[in-house]
Every structure is written in C-alpha cells, then in structure tokens.
C-alpha cells in the first residue's frame, strides 16, 4: 500500500517566539471526544503555559480554551514539581480501561538552576519518577500508580531522601497491547541501576556517566479482574557500552509483532561531552538501536544498530521515534529521523523525517520508505523535525502527526529557536 502525506500549518511562526506546541488526543473510549492541547514553550524540555479545549464531534468544532497549567506545574518545599503526560491514551478492551503514562519531575530549587547544573555534571537536581494513570471508558480517573521496580515510598517530596534515591525512572512512551491483551511499555532507568539489576559491573560497561545515561526495561501489565488493578512485571534491563552510545539508550518505542516478537527501537547518542566524561570516539556514526525479545518480554537481546531489510543501517541523529499499528491496514510502521551518516553530530540534524513499514522480523522495509518532511532552503540546519505527537483517527482511520518545528529559523548563536510553525501532517494509505 502506498503511504500518502498531506501537510497543513496550524499556527504560523511568531517573531522571536515562543512556540505553540499543538496536538490532540482522544479523551475517552468513544470516537468523538477529542482534547486539543496547546503548550507554550520558550525553554528546552520545559513548557511555560498550557491550554486545552474539547470537541465532541471528532474535531469538527471546538469549545473555548481553558488554562490548565496549574495542574502540571507548581512550587513545592525545596523546589518545583512538574508533570509531563503522555497524551495518547490506550484503550484496553479486556479491562475496559484507558491507560497512559506520566512522568513527575522534581527540581531542586528551580528548573533553570537544575537544568544548568545537569549539563555541568550534577545529576541529583532533577529527580524523575513514573506513573501509570488508569481511567474508565468515559475518561474519569480511577487511580494513578507509581511504577516500582524496587522497594521504596510510593509518593513523597524533596524532603524524603529514600524517595529521591529509589525507583528513579523515565516513562514517556506510548502503551501498546500485546497479543494476549496485556499492556506493554518501556521504562528508562539509570544505567548504574540497570547494570546492578543484571549483576554487571557498571564500571566495565559505562564508567563515564552511569547516572546520566539510561538503560531500558519493558513493563508488562496484566489485568487482575478480582483486584480491579493491573499487575506489573519488569523485563531484564537492556544496557549498552558508553563506547557505542554516550547517553545510553533513551526515548524507546515498543511493539509486539504478529509473530510474538517484541521489539524496542531506541535513541542513542554519538556526542562527546566533557562534563560527563564521555568516551565515545569522534566520528562514531549515529544510528537507531534495536533489541528484541522472543520469550514474551522477559529478556531482550543486546542492543544492536537497527537496519533495513536490505542491510542498510538506519543512520539517525539522537532523536525520538515512534512505532504504531495503522488503523487502516493493521500493519506496523515507524516514524523518525533518518539522516546522512556523514552529517550526524550529537542531536543533529533532526531532518528529514520519514515513515516506513516494519517487517515480521522487526526491520524496516526499504521499499516503503516515505518522506514526511525535510528542511526547506530558508530554514536553519538546527531545524528539529522531531517534536511530534500522534493521533490515530478512529473514524477516518488515518493518522495525524502534530509537529512543532523547533529551531526552524534558529541561528548559530542559539537565538530564535522558538520562532517556528506548528504543523499537522495527515498520513494515510492507498492501494
């Protein structure tokens, strides 16, 4: 089937910014109730305001915008608290529940100071824990549960040393369903914790910055009808050497294929960074990494460079990517940046952006590779075609990709980063 892409600009760039990151998601199990969210952004990895509005006719008409920022950011004793919600809610037809992931981050003192010292080599000023939110079919919150792979408090603040040291994790992936109906999703943990769980000496694998780099686990959630809750099991972690990826394995996407193989596609990094004592050699190519499980997600292979079915590597800058099953044809697809290997440097370039089908073994089918968008002549080399969200239209069966083109008109001094368009791409399939 041929992949087709249509683009529209939702919000044109504003002189000197800030950017407006716009995306939509379904609020409940129906095919009509959408929420559109707008996040105002003028700082990296942080949003400065947030608004939402509702539609009850699948996006044809909309209500008024409401400011919801107070729900996502607040000051707490000793610092600040922020939550980053994965907007896509997954419907579980066995449990009749909607589930989504959420990251809670504590900043010591304030987020600007925490971000500055993080890049200077101080890790413990940003503390992350992950939660799963469980809602009923109508979108009403039933409960929220912290994802715990070790003993420790379920909830606390900056004053609780045990909370700050246990169950640290980063969950920002989309929950998918296994063939038997179980939930599947990735969970990032610090590399030193991943090696500890595996019984490995982190100083032999990742001596440079094991608290800054990530290992990955895959979590399986099984519905317990008697308790009316999910029971979670955690896979053995996936780790990597700091000679192969300077920041470990981050921002993963998980999918179970029709043959039962579970694949994890992950972002790496070839960026040398002195404050983190990185050991990666200059010129190491940037690639996407893959690991898979053929035992239901208990154990995974060593991470290895991902490739197409013809053997060509998926060369890519350090950027997020996404796996999904098309509602149109049921096939698995991947969206992400594929770049010229001679141009890769750390997080850049983050263009072009492609979509391709995944085959039964977990590799990309080269003859399905389709361009979504790329840098235009008047745009900066710092353009990021990587800040995107997905919605799969339950009525029209196409896929909507919402992307804010951060860095569209940025200069070498890092100015005008947030002067950028917010776009929507309609992705569909035809015979």
PDB file of N, CA and C in Angstrom, residues 323-379:
ATOM      1  N   UNK A 323       6.660   3.957  17.051  1.00  0.00           N
ATOM      2  CA  UNK A 323       6.104   2.773  16.408  1.00  0.00           C
ATOM      3  C   UNK A 323       4.592   2.752  16.610  1.00  0.00           C
ATOM      4  N   UNK A 324       3.854   2.330  15.587  1.00  0.00           N
ATOM      5  CA  UNK A 324       2.405   2.235  15.740  1.00  0.00           C
ATOM      6  C   UNK A 324       1.842   1.255  14.721  1.00  0.00           C
ATOM      7  N   UNK A 325       0.649   0.762  15.005  1.00  0.00           N
ATOM      8  CA  UNK A 325      -0.097  -0.061  14.068  1.00  0.00           C
ATOM      9  C   UNK A 325      -1.152   0.801  13.380  1.00  0.00           C
ATOM     10  N   UNK A 326      -1.168   0.786  12.050  1.00  0.00           N
ATOM     11  CA  UNK A 326      -2.135   1.566  11.297  1.00  0.00           C
ATOM     12  C   UNK A 326      -3.543   1.026  11.514  1.00  0.00           C
ATOM     13  N   UNK A 327      -4.494   1.928  11.777  1.00  0.00           N
ATOM     14  CA  UNK A 327      -5.898   1.520  11.850  1.00  0.00           C
ATOM     15  C   UNK A 327      -6.428   1.156  10.461  1.00  0.00           C
ATOM     16  N   UNK A 328      -5.780   1.647   9.419  1.00  0.00           N
ATOM     17  CA  UNK A 328      -6.234   1.396   8.057  1.00  0.00           C
ATOM     18  C   UNK A 328      -5.960  -0.047   7.625  1.00  0.00           C
ATOM     19  N   UNK A 329      -4.747  -0.549   7.934  1.00  0.00           N
ATOM     20  CA  UNK A 329      -4.383  -1.874   7.420  1.00  0.00           C
ATOM     21  C   UNK A 329      -3.800  -2.817   8.462  1.00  0.00           C
ATOM     22  N   UNK A 330      -3.654  -2.353   9.712  1.00  0.00           N
ATOM     23  CA  UNK A 330      -3.168  -3.209  10.779  1.00  0.00           C
ATOM     24  C   UNK A 330      -1.673  -3.455  10.773  1.00  0.00           C
ATOM     25  N   UNK A 331      -0.951  -2.879   9.822  1.00  0.00           N
ATOM     26  CA  UNK A 331       0.489  -3.102   9.743  1.00  0.00           C
ATOM     27  C   UNK A 331       1.249  -2.153  10.670  1.00  0.00           C
ATOM     28  N   UNK A 332       2.463  -2.572  11.039  1.00  0.00           N
ATOM     29  CA  UNK A 332       3.305  -1.786  11.948  1.00  0.00           C
ATOM     30  C   UNK A 332       4.171  -0.817  11.150  1.00  0.00           C
ATOM     31  N   UNK A 333       4.241   0.428  11.637  1.00  0.00           N
ATOM     32  CA  UNK A 333       5.036   1.465  10.985  1.00  0.00           C
ATOM     33  C   UNK A 333       5.908   2.182  12.014  1.00  0.00           C
ATOM     34  N   UNK A 334       6.985   2.769  11.509  1.00  0.00           N
ATOM     35  CA  UNK A 334       7.912   3.562  12.326  1.00  0.00           C
ATOM     36  C   UNK A 334       8.030   4.948  11.725  1.00  0.00           C
ATOM     37  N   UNK A 335       8.097   5.962  12.589  1.00  0.00           N
ATOM     38  CA  UNK A 335       8.335   7.341  12.172  1.00  0.00           C
ATOM     39  C   UNK A 335       9.544   7.882  12.930  1.00  0.00           C
ATOM     40  N   UNK A 336      10.473   8.499  12.206  1.00  0.00           N
ATOM     41  CA  UNK A 336      11.638   9.084  12.858  1.00  0.00           C
ATOM     42  C   UNK A 336      12.566   9.738  11.850  1.00  0.00           C
ATOM     43  N   UNK A 337      13.659  10.300  12.368  1.00  0.00           N
ATOM     44  CA  UNK A 337      14.655  10.957  11.524  1.00  0.00           C
ATOM     45  C   UNK A 337      15.638   9.925  10.958  1.00  0.00           C
ATOM     46  N   UNK A 338      15.872   9.985   9.669  1.00  0.00           N
ATOM     47  CA  UNK A 338      16.932   9.218   9.020  1.00  0.00           C
ATOM     48  C   UNK A 338      17.817  10.227   8.318  1.00  0.00           C
ATOM     49  N   UNK A 339      19.105  10.193   8.635  1.00  0.00           N
ATOM     50  CA  UNK A 339      19.993  11.277   8.214  1.00  0.00           C
ATOM     51  C   UNK A 339      21.204  10.744   7.455  1.00  0.00           C
ATOM     52  N   UNK A 340      21.882  11.648   6.795  1.00  0.00           N
ATOM     53  CA  UNK A 340      23.137  11.353   6.117  1.00  0.00           C
ATOM     54  C   UNK A 340      24.186  11.026   7.187  1.00  0.00           C
ATOM     55  N   UNK A 341      24.789   9.819   7.165  1.00  0.00           N
ATOM     56  CA  UNK A 341      25.727   9.450   8.237  1.00  0.00           C
ATOM     57  C   UNK A 341      26.952  10.350   8.296  1.00  0.00           C
ATOM     58  N   UNK A 342      27.290  11.029   7.210  1.00  0.00           N
ATOM     59  CA  UNK A 342      28.449  11.922   7.235  1.00  0.00           C
ATOM     60  C   UNK A 342      28.128  13.254   7.893  1.00  0.00           C
ATOM     61  N   UNK A 343      26.828  13.506   8.165  1.00  0.00           N
ATOM     62  CA  UNK A 343      26.407  14.780   8.746  1.00  0.00           C
ATOM     63  C   UNK A 343      26.046  14.674  10.225  1.00  0.00           C
ATOM     64  N   UNK A 344      25.881  13.461  10.744  1.00  0.00           N
ATOM     65  CA  UNK A 344      25.405  13.301  12.121  1.00  0.00           C
ATOM     66  C   UNK A 344      26.375  13.902  13.126  1.00  0.00           C
ATOM     67  N   UNK A 345      25.877  14.787  13.970  1.00  0.00           N
ATOM     68  CA  UNK A 345      26.668  15.272  15.090  1.00  0.00           C
ATOM     69  C   UNK A 345      25.736  15.437  16.281  1.00  0.00           C
ATOM     70  N   UNK A 346      25.945  14.627  17.295  1.00  0.00           N
ATOM     71  CA  UNK A 346      25.171  14.651  18.523  1.00  0.00           C
ATOM     72  C   UNK A 346      23.671  14.612  18.216  1.00  0.00           C
ATOM     73  N   UNK A 347      22.929  15.663  18.587  1.00  0.00           N
ATOM     74  CA  UNK A 347      21.476  15.664  18.404  1.00  0.00           C
ATOM     75  C   UNK A 347      21.034  16.124  17.012  1.00  0.00           C
ATOM     76  N   UNK A 348      21.960  16.419  16.135  1.00  0.00           N
ATOM     77  CA  UNK A 348      21.605  16.997  14.838  1.00  0.00           C
ATOM     78  C   UNK A 348      22.280  16.228  13.709  1.00  0.00           C
ATOM     79  N   UNK A 349      21.711  16.384  12.475  1.00  0.00           N
ATOM     80  CA  UNK A 349      20.472  17.087  12.139  1.00  0.00           C
ATOM     81  C   UNK A 349      19.242  16.267  12.509  1.00  0.00           C
ATOM     82  N   UNK A 350      18.140  16.965  12.727  1.00  0.00           N
ATOM     83  CA  UNK A 350      16.869  16.300  13.030  1.00  0.00           C
ATOM     84  C   UNK A 350      15.908  16.435  11.845  1.00  0.00           C
ATOM     85  N   UNK A 351      16.432  16.236  10.711  1.00  0.00           N
ATOM     86  CA  UNK A 351      15.697  16.215   9.451  1.00  0.00           C
ATOM     87  C   UNK A 351      16.523  15.386   8.486  1.00  0.00           C
ATOM     88  N   UNK A 352      15.909  14.750   7.514  1.00  0.00           N
ATOM     89  CA  UNK A 352      14.478  14.649   7.210  1.00  0.00           C
ATOM     90  C   UNK A 352      13.725  13.772   8.223  1.00  0.00           C
ATOM     91  N   UNK A 353      12.382  13.777   8.081  1.00  0.00           N
ATOM     92  CA  UNK A 353      11.507  12.907   8.869  1.00  0.00           C
ATOM     93  C   UNK A 353      10.840  11.929   7.912  1.00  0.00           C
ATOM     94  N   UNK A 354      10.903  10.624   8.257  1.00  0.00           N
ATOM     95  CA  UNK A 354      10.399   9.571   7.378  1.00  0.00           C
ATOM     96  C   UNK A 354       9.397   8.672   8.104  1.00  0.00           C
ATOM     97  N   UNK A 355       8.648   7.929   7.300  1.00  0.00           N
ATOM     98  CA  UNK A 355       7.827   6.826   7.780  1.00  0.00           C
ATOM     99  C   UNK A 355       8.149   5.610   6.923  1.00  0.00           C
ATOM    100  N   UNK A 356       8.160   4.423   7.545  1.00  0.00           N
ATOM    101  CA  UNK A 356       8.390   3.182   6.814  1.00  0.00           C
ATOM    102  C   UNK A 356       7.707   2.042   7.555  1.00  0.00           C
ATOM    103  N   UNK A 357       7.390   0.982   6.819  1.00  0.00           N
ATOM    104  CA  UNK A 357       6.756  -0.201   7.403  1.00  0.00           C
ATOM    105  C   UNK A 357       7.815  -1.092   8.054  1.00  0.00           C
ATOM    106  N   UNK A 358       7.427  -1.766   9.136  1.00  0.00           N
ATOM    107  CA  UNK A 358       8.289  -2.711   9.837  1.00  0.00           C
ATOM    108  C   UNK A 358       7.919  -4.128   9.398  1.00  0.00           C
ATOM    109  N   UNK A 359       8.926  -4.953   9.083  1.00  0.00           N
ATOM    110  CA  UNK A 359       8.619  -6.309   8.626  1.00  0.00           C
ATOM    111  C   UNK A 359       8.428  -7.259   9.804  1.00  0.00           C
ATOM    112  N   UNK A 360       8.205  -8.542   9.506  1.00  0.00           N
ATOM    113  CA  UNK A 360       7.844  -9.515  10.535  1.00  0.00           C
ATOM    114  C   UNK A 360       8.993  -9.826  11.489  1.00  0.00           C
ATOM    115  N   UNK A 361      10.216  -9.480  11.110  1.00  0.00           N
ATOM    116  CA  UNK A 361      11.379  -9.715  11.981  1.00  0.00           C
ATOM    117  C   UNK A 361      11.723  -8.473  12.805  1.00  0.00           C
ATOM    118  N   UNK A 362      11.133  -7.334  12.453  1.00  0.00           N
ATOM    119  CA  UNK A 362      11.389  -6.123  13.218  1.00  0.00           C
ATOM    120  C   UNK A 362      12.292  -5.128  12.534  1.00  0.00           C
ATOM    121  N   UNK A 363      12.527  -5.287  11.229  1.00  0.00           N
ATOM    122  CA  UNK A 363      13.382  -4.366  10.495  1.00  0.00           C
ATOM    123  C   UNK A 363      12.554  -3.576   9.484  1.00  0.00           C
ATOM    124  N   UNK A 364      13.069  -2.430   9.071  1.00  0.00           N
ATOM    125  CA  UNK A 364      12.323  -1.553   8.177  1.00  0.00           C
ATOM    126  C   UNK A 364      12.351  -2.071   6.741  1.00  0.00           C
ATOM    127  N   UNK A 365      11.218  -1.990   6.077  1.00  0.00           N
ATOM    128  CA  UNK A 365      11.109  -2.374   4.668  1.00  0.00           C
ATOM    129  C   UNK A 365      11.522  -1.176   3.812  1.00  0.00           C
ATOM    130  N   UNK A 366      12.668  -1.296   3.162  1.00  0.00           N
ATOM    131  CA  UNK A 366      13.257  -0.146   2.479  1.00  0.00           C
ATOM    132  C   UNK A 366      12.354   0.383   1.375  1.00  0.00           C
ATOM    133  N   UNK A 367      11.628  -0.499   0.704  1.00  0.00           N
ATOM    134  CA  UNK A 367      10.813  -0.028  -0.415  1.00  0.00           C
ATOM    135  C   UNK A 367       9.548   0.699   0.019  1.00  0.00           C
ATOM    136  N   UNK A 368       9.309   0.800   1.348  1.00  0.00           N
ATOM    137  CA  UNK A 368       8.164   1.564   1.855  1.00  0.00           C
ATOM    138  C   UNK A 368       8.577   2.926   2.403  1.00  0.00           C
ATOM    139  N   UNK A 369       9.876   3.224   2.389  1.00  0.00           N
ATOM    140  CA  UNK A 369      10.374   4.470   2.977  1.00  0.00           C
ATOM    141  C   UNK A 369       9.743   5.674   2.282  1.00  0.00           C
ATOM    142  N   UNK A 370       9.089   6.538   3.070  1.00  0.00           N
ATOM    143  CA  UNK A 370       8.355   7.683   2.527  1.00  0.00           C
ATOM    144  C   UNK A 370       8.712   8.943   3.312  1.00  0.00           C
ATOM    145  N   UNK A 371       9.031  10.011   2.598  1.00  0.00           N
ATOM    146  CA  UNK A 371       9.376  11.276   3.237  1.00  0.00           C
ATOM    147  C   UNK A 371       8.120  11.955   3.774  1.00  0.00           C
ATOM    148  N   UNK A 372       8.175  12.395   5.044  1.00  0.00           N
ATOM    149  CA  UNK A 372       7.109  13.218   5.620  1.00  0.00           C
ATOM    150  C   UNK A 372       7.437  14.695   5.434  1.00  0.00           C
ATOM    151  N   UNK A 373       8.664  15.080   5.777  1.00  0.00           N
ATOM    152  CA  UNK A 373       9.068  16.480   5.606  1.00  0.00           C
ATOM    153  C   UNK A 373      10.578  16.563   5.743  1.00  0.00           C
ATOM    154  N   UNK A 374      11.151  17.672   5.273  1.00  0.00           N
ATOM    155  CA  UNK A 374      12.578  17.917   5.408  1.00  0.00           C
ATOM    156  C   UNK A 374      12.831  19.411   5.467  1.00  0.00           C
ATOM    157  N   UNK A 375      14.081  19.793   5.666  1.00  0.00           N
ATOM    158  CA  UNK A 375      14.454  21.205   5.752  1.00  0.00           C
ATOM    159  C   UNK A 375      14.240  21.898   4.408  1.00  0.00           C
ATOM    160  N   UNK A 376      13.646  23.086   4.462  1.00  0.00           N
ATOM    161  CA  UNK A 376      13.460  23.912   3.279  1.00  0.00           C
ATOM    162  C   UNK A 376      14.637  24.885   3.144  1.00  0.00           C
ATOM    163  N   UNK A 377      14.874  25.438   1.937  1.00  0.00           N
ATOM    164  CA  UNK A 377      16.046  26.292   1.728  1.00  0.00           C
ATOM    165  C   UNK A 377      16.147  27.469   2.685  1.00  0.00           C
ATOM    166  N   UNK A 378      15.027  28.008   3.152  1.00  0.00           N
ATOM    167  CA  UNK A 378      15.060  29.177   4.033  1.00  0.00           C
ATOM    168  C   UNK A 378      15.107  28.791   5.510  1.00  0.00           C
ATOM    169  N   UNK A 379      15.245  27.507   5.807  1.00  0.00           N
ATOM    170  CA  UNK A 379      15.209  27.047   7.194  1.00  0.00           C
ATOM    171  C   UNK A 379      16.604  26.696   7.696  1.00  0.00           C
TER     172      UNK A 379
END
